[in-house]
Coordinates of C-alpha atoms and ligand atoms in Angstrom, one line a residue:
X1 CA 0.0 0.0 0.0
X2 CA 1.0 3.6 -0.9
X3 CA 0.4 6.6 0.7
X4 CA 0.6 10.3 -0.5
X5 CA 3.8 12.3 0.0
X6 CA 2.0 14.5 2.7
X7 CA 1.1 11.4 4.6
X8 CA 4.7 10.5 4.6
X9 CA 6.1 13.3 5.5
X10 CA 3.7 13.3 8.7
X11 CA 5.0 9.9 9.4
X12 CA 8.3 10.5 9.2
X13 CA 8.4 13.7 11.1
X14 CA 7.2 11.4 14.2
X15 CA 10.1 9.1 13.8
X16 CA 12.0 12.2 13.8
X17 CA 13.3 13.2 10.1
X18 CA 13.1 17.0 9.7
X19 CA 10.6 18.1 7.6
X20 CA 9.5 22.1 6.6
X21 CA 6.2 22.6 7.9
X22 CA 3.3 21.9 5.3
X23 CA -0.7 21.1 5.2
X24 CA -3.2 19.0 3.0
X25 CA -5.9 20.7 0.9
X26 CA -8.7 19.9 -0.7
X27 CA -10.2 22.9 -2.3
X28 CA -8.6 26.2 -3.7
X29 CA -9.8 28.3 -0.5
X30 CA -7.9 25.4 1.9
X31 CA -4.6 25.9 0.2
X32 CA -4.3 29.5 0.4
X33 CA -5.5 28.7 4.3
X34 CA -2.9 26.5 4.4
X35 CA -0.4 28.8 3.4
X36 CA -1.6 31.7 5.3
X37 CA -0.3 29.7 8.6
X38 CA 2.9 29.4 7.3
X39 CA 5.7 31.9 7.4
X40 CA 6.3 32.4 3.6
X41 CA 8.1 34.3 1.9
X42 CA 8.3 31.3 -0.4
X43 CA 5.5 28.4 -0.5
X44 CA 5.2 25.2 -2.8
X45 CA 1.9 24.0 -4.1
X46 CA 2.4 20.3 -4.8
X47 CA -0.1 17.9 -6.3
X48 CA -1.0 14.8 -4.2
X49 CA -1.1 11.7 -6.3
X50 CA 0.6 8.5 -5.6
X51 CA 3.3 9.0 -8.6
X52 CA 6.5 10.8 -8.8
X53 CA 7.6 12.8 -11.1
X54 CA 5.5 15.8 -10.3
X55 CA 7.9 18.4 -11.0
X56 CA 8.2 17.9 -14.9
X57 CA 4.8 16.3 -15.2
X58 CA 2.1 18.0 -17.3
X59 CA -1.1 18.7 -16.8
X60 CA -3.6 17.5 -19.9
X61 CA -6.0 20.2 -19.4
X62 CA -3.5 22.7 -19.3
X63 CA -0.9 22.6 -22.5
X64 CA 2.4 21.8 -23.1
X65 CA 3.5 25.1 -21.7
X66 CA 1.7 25.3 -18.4
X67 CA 3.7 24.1 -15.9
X68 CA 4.1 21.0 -13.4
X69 CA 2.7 19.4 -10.7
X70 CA 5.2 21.3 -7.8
X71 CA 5.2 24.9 -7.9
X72 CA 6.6 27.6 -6.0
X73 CA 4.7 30.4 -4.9
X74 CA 5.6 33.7 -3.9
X75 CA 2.7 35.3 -2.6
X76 CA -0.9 33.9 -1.7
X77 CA -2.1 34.9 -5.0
X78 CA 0.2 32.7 -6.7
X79 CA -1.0 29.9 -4.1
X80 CA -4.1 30.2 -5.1
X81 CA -3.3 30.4 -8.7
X82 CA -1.5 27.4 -8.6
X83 CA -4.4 25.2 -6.7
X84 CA -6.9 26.3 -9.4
X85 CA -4.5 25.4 -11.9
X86 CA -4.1 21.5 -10.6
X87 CA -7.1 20.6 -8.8
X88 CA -9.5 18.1 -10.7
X89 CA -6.7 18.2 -13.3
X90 CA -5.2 15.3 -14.4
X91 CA -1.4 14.9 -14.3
X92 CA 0.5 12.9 -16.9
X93 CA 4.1 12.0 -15.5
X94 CA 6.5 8.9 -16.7
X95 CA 5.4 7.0 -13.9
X96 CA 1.5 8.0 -13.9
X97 CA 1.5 6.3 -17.9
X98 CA -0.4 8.0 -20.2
X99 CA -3.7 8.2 -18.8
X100 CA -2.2 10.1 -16.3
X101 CA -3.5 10.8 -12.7
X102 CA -6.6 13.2 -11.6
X103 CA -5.1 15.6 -8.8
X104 CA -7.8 15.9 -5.9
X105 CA -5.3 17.1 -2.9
X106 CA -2.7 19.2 -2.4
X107 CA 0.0 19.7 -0.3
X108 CA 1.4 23.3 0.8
X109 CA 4.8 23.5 2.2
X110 CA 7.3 26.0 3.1
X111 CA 9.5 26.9 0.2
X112 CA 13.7 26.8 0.9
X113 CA 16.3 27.7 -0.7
X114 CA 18.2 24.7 -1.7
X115 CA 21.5 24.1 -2.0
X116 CA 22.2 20.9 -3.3
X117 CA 20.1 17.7 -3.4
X118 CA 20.6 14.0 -2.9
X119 CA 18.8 11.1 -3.2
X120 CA 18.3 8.5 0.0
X121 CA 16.0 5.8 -0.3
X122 CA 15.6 2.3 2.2
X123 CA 14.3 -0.6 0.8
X124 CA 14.5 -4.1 1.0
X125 CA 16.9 -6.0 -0.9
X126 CA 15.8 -9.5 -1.7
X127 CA 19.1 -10.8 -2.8
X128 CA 20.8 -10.0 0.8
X129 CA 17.4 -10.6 2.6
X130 CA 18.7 -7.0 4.4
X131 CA 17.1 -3.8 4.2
X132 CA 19.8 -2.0 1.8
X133 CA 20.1 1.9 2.1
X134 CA 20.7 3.4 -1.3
X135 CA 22.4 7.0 -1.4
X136 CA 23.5 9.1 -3.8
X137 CA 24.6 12.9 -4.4
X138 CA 23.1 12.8 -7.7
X139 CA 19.4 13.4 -5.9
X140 CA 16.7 15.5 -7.7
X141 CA 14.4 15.0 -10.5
X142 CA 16.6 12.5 -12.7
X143 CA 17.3 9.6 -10.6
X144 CA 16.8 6.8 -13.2
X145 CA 18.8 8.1 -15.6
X146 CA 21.3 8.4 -13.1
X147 CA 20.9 4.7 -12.2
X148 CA 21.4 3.8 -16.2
X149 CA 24.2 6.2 -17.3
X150 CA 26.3 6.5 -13.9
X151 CA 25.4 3.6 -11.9
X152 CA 28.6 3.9 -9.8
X153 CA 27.1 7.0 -8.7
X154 CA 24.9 5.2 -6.6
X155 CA 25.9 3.4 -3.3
X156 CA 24.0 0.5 -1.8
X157 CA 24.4 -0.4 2.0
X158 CA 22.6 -3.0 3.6
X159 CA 22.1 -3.6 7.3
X160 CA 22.7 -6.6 8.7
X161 CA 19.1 -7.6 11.3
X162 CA 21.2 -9.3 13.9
X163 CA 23.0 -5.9 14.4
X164 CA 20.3 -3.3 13.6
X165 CA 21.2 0.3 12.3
X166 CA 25.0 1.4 13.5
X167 CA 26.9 4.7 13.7
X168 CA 29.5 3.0 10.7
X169 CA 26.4 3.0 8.8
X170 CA 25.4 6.8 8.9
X171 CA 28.8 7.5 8.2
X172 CA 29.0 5.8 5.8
X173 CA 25.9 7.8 4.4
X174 CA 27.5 10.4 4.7
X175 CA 30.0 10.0 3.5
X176 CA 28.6 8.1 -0.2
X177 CA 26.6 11.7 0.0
X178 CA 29.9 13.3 0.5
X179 CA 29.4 15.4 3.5
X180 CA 31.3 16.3 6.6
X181 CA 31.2 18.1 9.8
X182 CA 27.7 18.7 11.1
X183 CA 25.9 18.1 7.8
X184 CA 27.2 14.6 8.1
X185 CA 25.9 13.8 11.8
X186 CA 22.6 15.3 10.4
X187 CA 23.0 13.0 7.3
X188 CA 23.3 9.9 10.1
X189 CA 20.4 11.2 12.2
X190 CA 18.0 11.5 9.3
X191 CA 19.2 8.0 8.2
X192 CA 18.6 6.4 11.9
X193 CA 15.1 8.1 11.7
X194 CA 14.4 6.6 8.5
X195 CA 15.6 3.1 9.4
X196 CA 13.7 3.4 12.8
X197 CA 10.3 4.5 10.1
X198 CA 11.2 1.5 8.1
X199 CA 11.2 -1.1 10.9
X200 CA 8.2 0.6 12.8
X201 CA 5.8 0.3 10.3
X202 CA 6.8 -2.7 8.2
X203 CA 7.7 -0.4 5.2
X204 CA 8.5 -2.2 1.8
X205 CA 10.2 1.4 0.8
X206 CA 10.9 4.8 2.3
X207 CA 12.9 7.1 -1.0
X208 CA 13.4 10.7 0.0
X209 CA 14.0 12.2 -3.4
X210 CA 15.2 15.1 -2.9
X211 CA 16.7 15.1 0.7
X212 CA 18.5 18.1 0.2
X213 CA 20.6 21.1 1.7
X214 CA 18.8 24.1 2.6
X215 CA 19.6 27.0 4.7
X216 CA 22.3 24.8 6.2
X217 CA 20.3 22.2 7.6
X218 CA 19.3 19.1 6.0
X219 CA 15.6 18.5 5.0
X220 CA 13.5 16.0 3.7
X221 CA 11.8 17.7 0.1
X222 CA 9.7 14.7 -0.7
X223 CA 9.2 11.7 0.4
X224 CA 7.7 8.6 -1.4
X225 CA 6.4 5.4 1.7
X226 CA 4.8 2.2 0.4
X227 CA 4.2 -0.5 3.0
X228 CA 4.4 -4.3 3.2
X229 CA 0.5 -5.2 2.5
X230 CA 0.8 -8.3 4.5
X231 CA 2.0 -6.8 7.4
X232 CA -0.6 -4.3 7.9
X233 CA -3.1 -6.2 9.9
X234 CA -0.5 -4.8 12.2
X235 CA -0.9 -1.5 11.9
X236 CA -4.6 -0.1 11.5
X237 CA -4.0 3.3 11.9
X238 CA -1.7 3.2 8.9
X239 CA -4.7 1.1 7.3
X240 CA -6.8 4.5 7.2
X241 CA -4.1 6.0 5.3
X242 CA -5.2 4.4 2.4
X243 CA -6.5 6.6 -0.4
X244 CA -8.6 4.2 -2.2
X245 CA -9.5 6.9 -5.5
X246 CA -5.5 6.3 -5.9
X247 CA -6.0 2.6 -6.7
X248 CA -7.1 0.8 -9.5
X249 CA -11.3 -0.2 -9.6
X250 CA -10.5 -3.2 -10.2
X251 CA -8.0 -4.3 -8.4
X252 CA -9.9 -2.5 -5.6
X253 CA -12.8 -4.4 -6.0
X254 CA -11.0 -7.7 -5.9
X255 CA -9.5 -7.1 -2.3
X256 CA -12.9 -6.6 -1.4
X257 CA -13.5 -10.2 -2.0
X258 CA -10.1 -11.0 -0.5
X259 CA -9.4 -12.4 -4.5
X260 CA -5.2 -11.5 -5.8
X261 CA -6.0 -9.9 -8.4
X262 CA -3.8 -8.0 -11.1
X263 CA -4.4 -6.5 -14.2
X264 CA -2.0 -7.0 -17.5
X265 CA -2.4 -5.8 -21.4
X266 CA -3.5 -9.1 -23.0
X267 CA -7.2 -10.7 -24.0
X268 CA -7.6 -13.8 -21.9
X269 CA -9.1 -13.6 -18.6
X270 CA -7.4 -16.3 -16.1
X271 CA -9.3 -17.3 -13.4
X272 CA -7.4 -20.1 -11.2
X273 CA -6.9 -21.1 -7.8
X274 CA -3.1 -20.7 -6.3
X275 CA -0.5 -18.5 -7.2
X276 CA 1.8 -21.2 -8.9
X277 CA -1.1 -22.6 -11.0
X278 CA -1.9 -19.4 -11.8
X279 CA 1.4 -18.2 -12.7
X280 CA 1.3 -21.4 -15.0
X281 CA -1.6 -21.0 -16.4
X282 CA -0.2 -17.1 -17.6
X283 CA 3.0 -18.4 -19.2
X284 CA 0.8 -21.6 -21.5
X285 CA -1.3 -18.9 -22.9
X286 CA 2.0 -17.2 -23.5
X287 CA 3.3 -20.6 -24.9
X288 CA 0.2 -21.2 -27.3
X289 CA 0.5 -17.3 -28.8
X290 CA -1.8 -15.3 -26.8
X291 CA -1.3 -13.1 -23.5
X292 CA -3.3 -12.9 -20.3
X293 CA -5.7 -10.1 -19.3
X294 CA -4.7 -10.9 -16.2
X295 CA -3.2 -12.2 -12.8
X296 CA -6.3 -14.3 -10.6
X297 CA -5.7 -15.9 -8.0
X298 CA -9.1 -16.9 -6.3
X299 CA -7.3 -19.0 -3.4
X300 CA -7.9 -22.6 -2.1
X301 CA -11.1 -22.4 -0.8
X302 CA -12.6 -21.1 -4.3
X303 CA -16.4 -20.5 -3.3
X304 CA -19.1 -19.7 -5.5
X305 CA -19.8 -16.2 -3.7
X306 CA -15.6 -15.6 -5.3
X307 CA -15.8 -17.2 -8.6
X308 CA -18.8 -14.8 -9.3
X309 CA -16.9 -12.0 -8.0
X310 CA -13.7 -13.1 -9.9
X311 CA -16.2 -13.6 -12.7
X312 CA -17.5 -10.3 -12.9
X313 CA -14.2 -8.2 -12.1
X314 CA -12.7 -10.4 -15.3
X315 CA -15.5 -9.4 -17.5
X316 CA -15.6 -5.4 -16.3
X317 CA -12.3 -5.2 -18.3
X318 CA -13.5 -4.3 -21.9
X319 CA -10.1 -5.7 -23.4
X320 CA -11.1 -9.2 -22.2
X321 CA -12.1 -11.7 -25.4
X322 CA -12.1 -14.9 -23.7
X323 CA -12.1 -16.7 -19.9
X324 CA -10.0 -19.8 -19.2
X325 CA -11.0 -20.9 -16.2
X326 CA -8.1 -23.8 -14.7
X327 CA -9.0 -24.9 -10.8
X328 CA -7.8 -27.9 -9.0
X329 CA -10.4 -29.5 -6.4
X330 CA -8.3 -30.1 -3.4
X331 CA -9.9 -28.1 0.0
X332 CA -12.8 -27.8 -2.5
X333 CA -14.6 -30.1 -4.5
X334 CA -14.6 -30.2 -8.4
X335 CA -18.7 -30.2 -8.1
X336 CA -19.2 -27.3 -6.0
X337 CA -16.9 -25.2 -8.1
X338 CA -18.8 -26.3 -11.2
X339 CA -22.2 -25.0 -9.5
X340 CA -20.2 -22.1 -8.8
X341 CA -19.3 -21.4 -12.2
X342 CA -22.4 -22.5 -13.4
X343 CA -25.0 -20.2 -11.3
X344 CA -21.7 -17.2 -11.6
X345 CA -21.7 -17.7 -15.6
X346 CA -25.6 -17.2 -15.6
X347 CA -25.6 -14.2 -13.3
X348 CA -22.8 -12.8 -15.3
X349 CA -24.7 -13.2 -18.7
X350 CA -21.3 -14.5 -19.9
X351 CA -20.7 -12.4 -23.2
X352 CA -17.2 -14.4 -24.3
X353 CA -16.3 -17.7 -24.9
X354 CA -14.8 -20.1 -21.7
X355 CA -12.6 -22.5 -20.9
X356 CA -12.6 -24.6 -18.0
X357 CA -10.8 -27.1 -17.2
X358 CA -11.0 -28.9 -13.3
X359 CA -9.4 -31.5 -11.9
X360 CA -9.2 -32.5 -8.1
X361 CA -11.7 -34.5 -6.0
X362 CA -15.1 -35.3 -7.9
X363 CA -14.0 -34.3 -11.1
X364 CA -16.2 -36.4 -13.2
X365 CA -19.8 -34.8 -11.2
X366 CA -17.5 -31.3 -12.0
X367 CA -17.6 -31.9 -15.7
X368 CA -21.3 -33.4 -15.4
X369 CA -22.5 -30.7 -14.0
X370 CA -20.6 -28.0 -17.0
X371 CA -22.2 -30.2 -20.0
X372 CA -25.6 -29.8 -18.6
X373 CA -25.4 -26.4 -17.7
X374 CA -26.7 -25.5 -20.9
X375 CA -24.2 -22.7 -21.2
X376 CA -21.7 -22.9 -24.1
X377 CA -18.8 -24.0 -21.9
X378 CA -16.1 -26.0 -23.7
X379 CA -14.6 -28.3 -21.1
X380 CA -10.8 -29.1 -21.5
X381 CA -8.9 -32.1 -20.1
X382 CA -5.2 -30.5 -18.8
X383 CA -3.9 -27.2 -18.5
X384 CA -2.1 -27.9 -22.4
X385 CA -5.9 -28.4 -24.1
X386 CA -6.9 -25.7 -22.3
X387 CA -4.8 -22.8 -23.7
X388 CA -5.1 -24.6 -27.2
X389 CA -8.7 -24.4 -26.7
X390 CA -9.6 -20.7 -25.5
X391 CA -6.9 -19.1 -27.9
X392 CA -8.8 -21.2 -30.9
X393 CA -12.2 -20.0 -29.0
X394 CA -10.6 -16.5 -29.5
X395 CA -9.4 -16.1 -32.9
X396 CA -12.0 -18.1 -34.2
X397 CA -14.0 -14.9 -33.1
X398 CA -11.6 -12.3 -35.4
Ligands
ADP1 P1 8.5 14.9 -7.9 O1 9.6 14.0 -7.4 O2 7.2 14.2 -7.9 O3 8.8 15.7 -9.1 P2 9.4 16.7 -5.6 O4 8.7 16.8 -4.4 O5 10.7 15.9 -5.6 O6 8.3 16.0 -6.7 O7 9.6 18.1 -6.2 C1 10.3 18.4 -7.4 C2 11.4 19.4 -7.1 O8 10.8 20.6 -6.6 C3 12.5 19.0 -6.1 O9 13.5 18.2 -6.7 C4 12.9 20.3 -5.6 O10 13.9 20.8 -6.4 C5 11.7 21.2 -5.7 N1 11.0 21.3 -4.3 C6 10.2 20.3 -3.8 N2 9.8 20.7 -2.5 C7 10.4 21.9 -2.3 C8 10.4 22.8 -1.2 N3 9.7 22.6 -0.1 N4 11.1 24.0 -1.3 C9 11.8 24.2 -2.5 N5 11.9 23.4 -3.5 C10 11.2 22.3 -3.5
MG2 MG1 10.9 13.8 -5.9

């Protein structure tokens, strides 16, 4: 789960990372409120969406010449300018794709007057199992060019658990960022308060792009948090942080129904139970020519209350042109699921051709119960006759 940069920077400030003063908005009045209770002379009006790239992004309503999504302000005129320029606008940047992103909040902040700007994220590395702390001096707007054309400009340390954070590892923030004196103990407290974040709320990735130098001190500019979802039972009051307009209908309506569902650019629907089968079931499409719509996963216990849901969450995605449907009967039977597919397919008023193909406990009152649906459901005997069968199903259509 993601949250907005303000949300972050909230967070953070309570584990202790310094962060100007700043406040949410919602409406045009509420940002020029915000800024009016803070000290000026410089503000910045920054669009809340949960997608970098902000600052060179472009706003589709506005022209190629208007400018981004983070801008500074020197008076409350040009506060409010900015928030009537943004809200209910929609922000393309490279990582919103080209749809881009409608901008419904705002955060105003104190402007300062940087110096120089670095790049500090904390994530966790798979390869080392560790969380790695990845620094560079080369912070700002640019970092992934940075990480293609200079990669030795960007240094990786991980922490070992058994240990936890140490004073060699702030200095040795520091010094990657090149800093000395008192800029480099602040360098090592931000990067303890950061690690202490990262721990405390089960973070999958804390980037502070750019933690910079301003007026002497340093100061965390933006600050991207994403969380580990399965760890957030733990947390519920990170739980309301969650800004459901940010995430995709879809994929929002499968949580609901506790279904792992995500969505990829081909034209078969997969519906299976298990990650690995369905995994499996992705790359025979593959294999046989076609690609998937995408990822299902409806879990062991596939009941007929989920395969409708899966059902209908497949078929809400217009780019759909066939369902394979591949579930093995283990904690449930082959017959139930074939009710379940039967009565789901009927409330659905399936529109495309589908595939299924059971095996399991009960297999044989499974595939009974599919031939006298009366639906036009074309049974398959392995996972191989299957993705033959809906990709023939599919192009036999045009
Ligand atoms: P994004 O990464 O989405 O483009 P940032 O928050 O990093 O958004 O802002 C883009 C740039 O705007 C920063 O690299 C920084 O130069 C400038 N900036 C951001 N916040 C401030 C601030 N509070 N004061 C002055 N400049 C800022
Ligand atoms: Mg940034």
């Amino acid at each position: 789960m993601n949250i907005h940069e303000y949300q972050a920077k909230e967070l953070l400030a309570k584990f202790g990372a310094p962060v100007p003063a700043g406040f949410a908005a919602l409406s045009v009045e509420e940002a020029v409120e915000a800024a009016r209770k803070l000290p000026g002379p410089l503000y910045v009006v920054k669009a809340q969406i949960h997608a970098g790239g902000r600052g060179k992004g472009k706003f589709k309503e506005l022209g190629p010449d208007a400018r981004g999504g983070v801008r500074l302000a020197r008076t409350l005129d040009e506060v409010e300018a900015a928030a009537k320029d943004m809200l209910g606008n929609t922000l393309v940047t490279v990582q919103t794709g080209p749809a881009g992103k409608q901008v419904n909040r705002l955060y105003v902040t104190d402007g300062v007057d940087i110096d120089k700007e670095f790049y500090l994220a904390l994530l966790v590395d798979r390869g080392t199992g560790r969380i790695a702390i990845v620094a560079s001096t080369e912070g700002g707007m640019d970092i992934e060019t940075v990480a293609h054309d200079t990669p030795e400009k960007i240094h990786t340390i991980t922490i070992d658990p058994a240990t936890g954070i140490q004073p060699h590892h702030g200095r040795r923030v520091a010094a990657a960022l090149g800093l000395s004196g008192d800029l480099a103990k602040q360098a090592a407290q931000v990067t303890g308060a950061l690690y202490k974040a990262f721990l405390g709320t089960d973070a999958s990735q804390i980037e502070i792009n750019p933690l910079a130098i301003a007026g002497g001190k340093i100061q965390v500019l933006d600050a991207k948090v994403g969380f580990d979802g399965n760890a957030l039972f733990r947390h519920p009051d990170l739980m309301e942080l969650r800004d459901e307009t940010e995430e995709d209908p879809a994929e929002l309506e499968a949580s609901k129904y506790d279904l792992a569902y995500i969505k990829l650019d081909g034209d078969i629907g997969c519906m299976v139970n298990g990650a690995g089968l369905a995994m499996a079931t992705m790359d025979i499409i593959k294999l046989n020519g076609m690609f998937p719509a995408n990822f299902l996963d409806v879990g062991g216990g596939a009941s007929k209350e989920k395969v409708t849901a899966a059902f209908k969450i497949i078929l809400s995605d217009p780019a759909v042109k066939g369902i394979l449907v591949n579930i093995f009967g283990g904690i449930m039977r082959c017959d139930i699921i074939a009710e379940g597919i039967v009565a789901a397919a009927k409330e659905v008023n399936l529109s495309v051709p589908l595939v299924v193909r059971l095996e399991g406990t009960n297999v044989q009152q499974g595939k009974d119960i599919l031939a006298s649906s009366g639906l036009a459901i074309v049974p398959a005997d392995d996972l191989g006759d299957a993705a033959k069968k809906i990709v023939a199903e599919v192009k036999a259509l045009g």
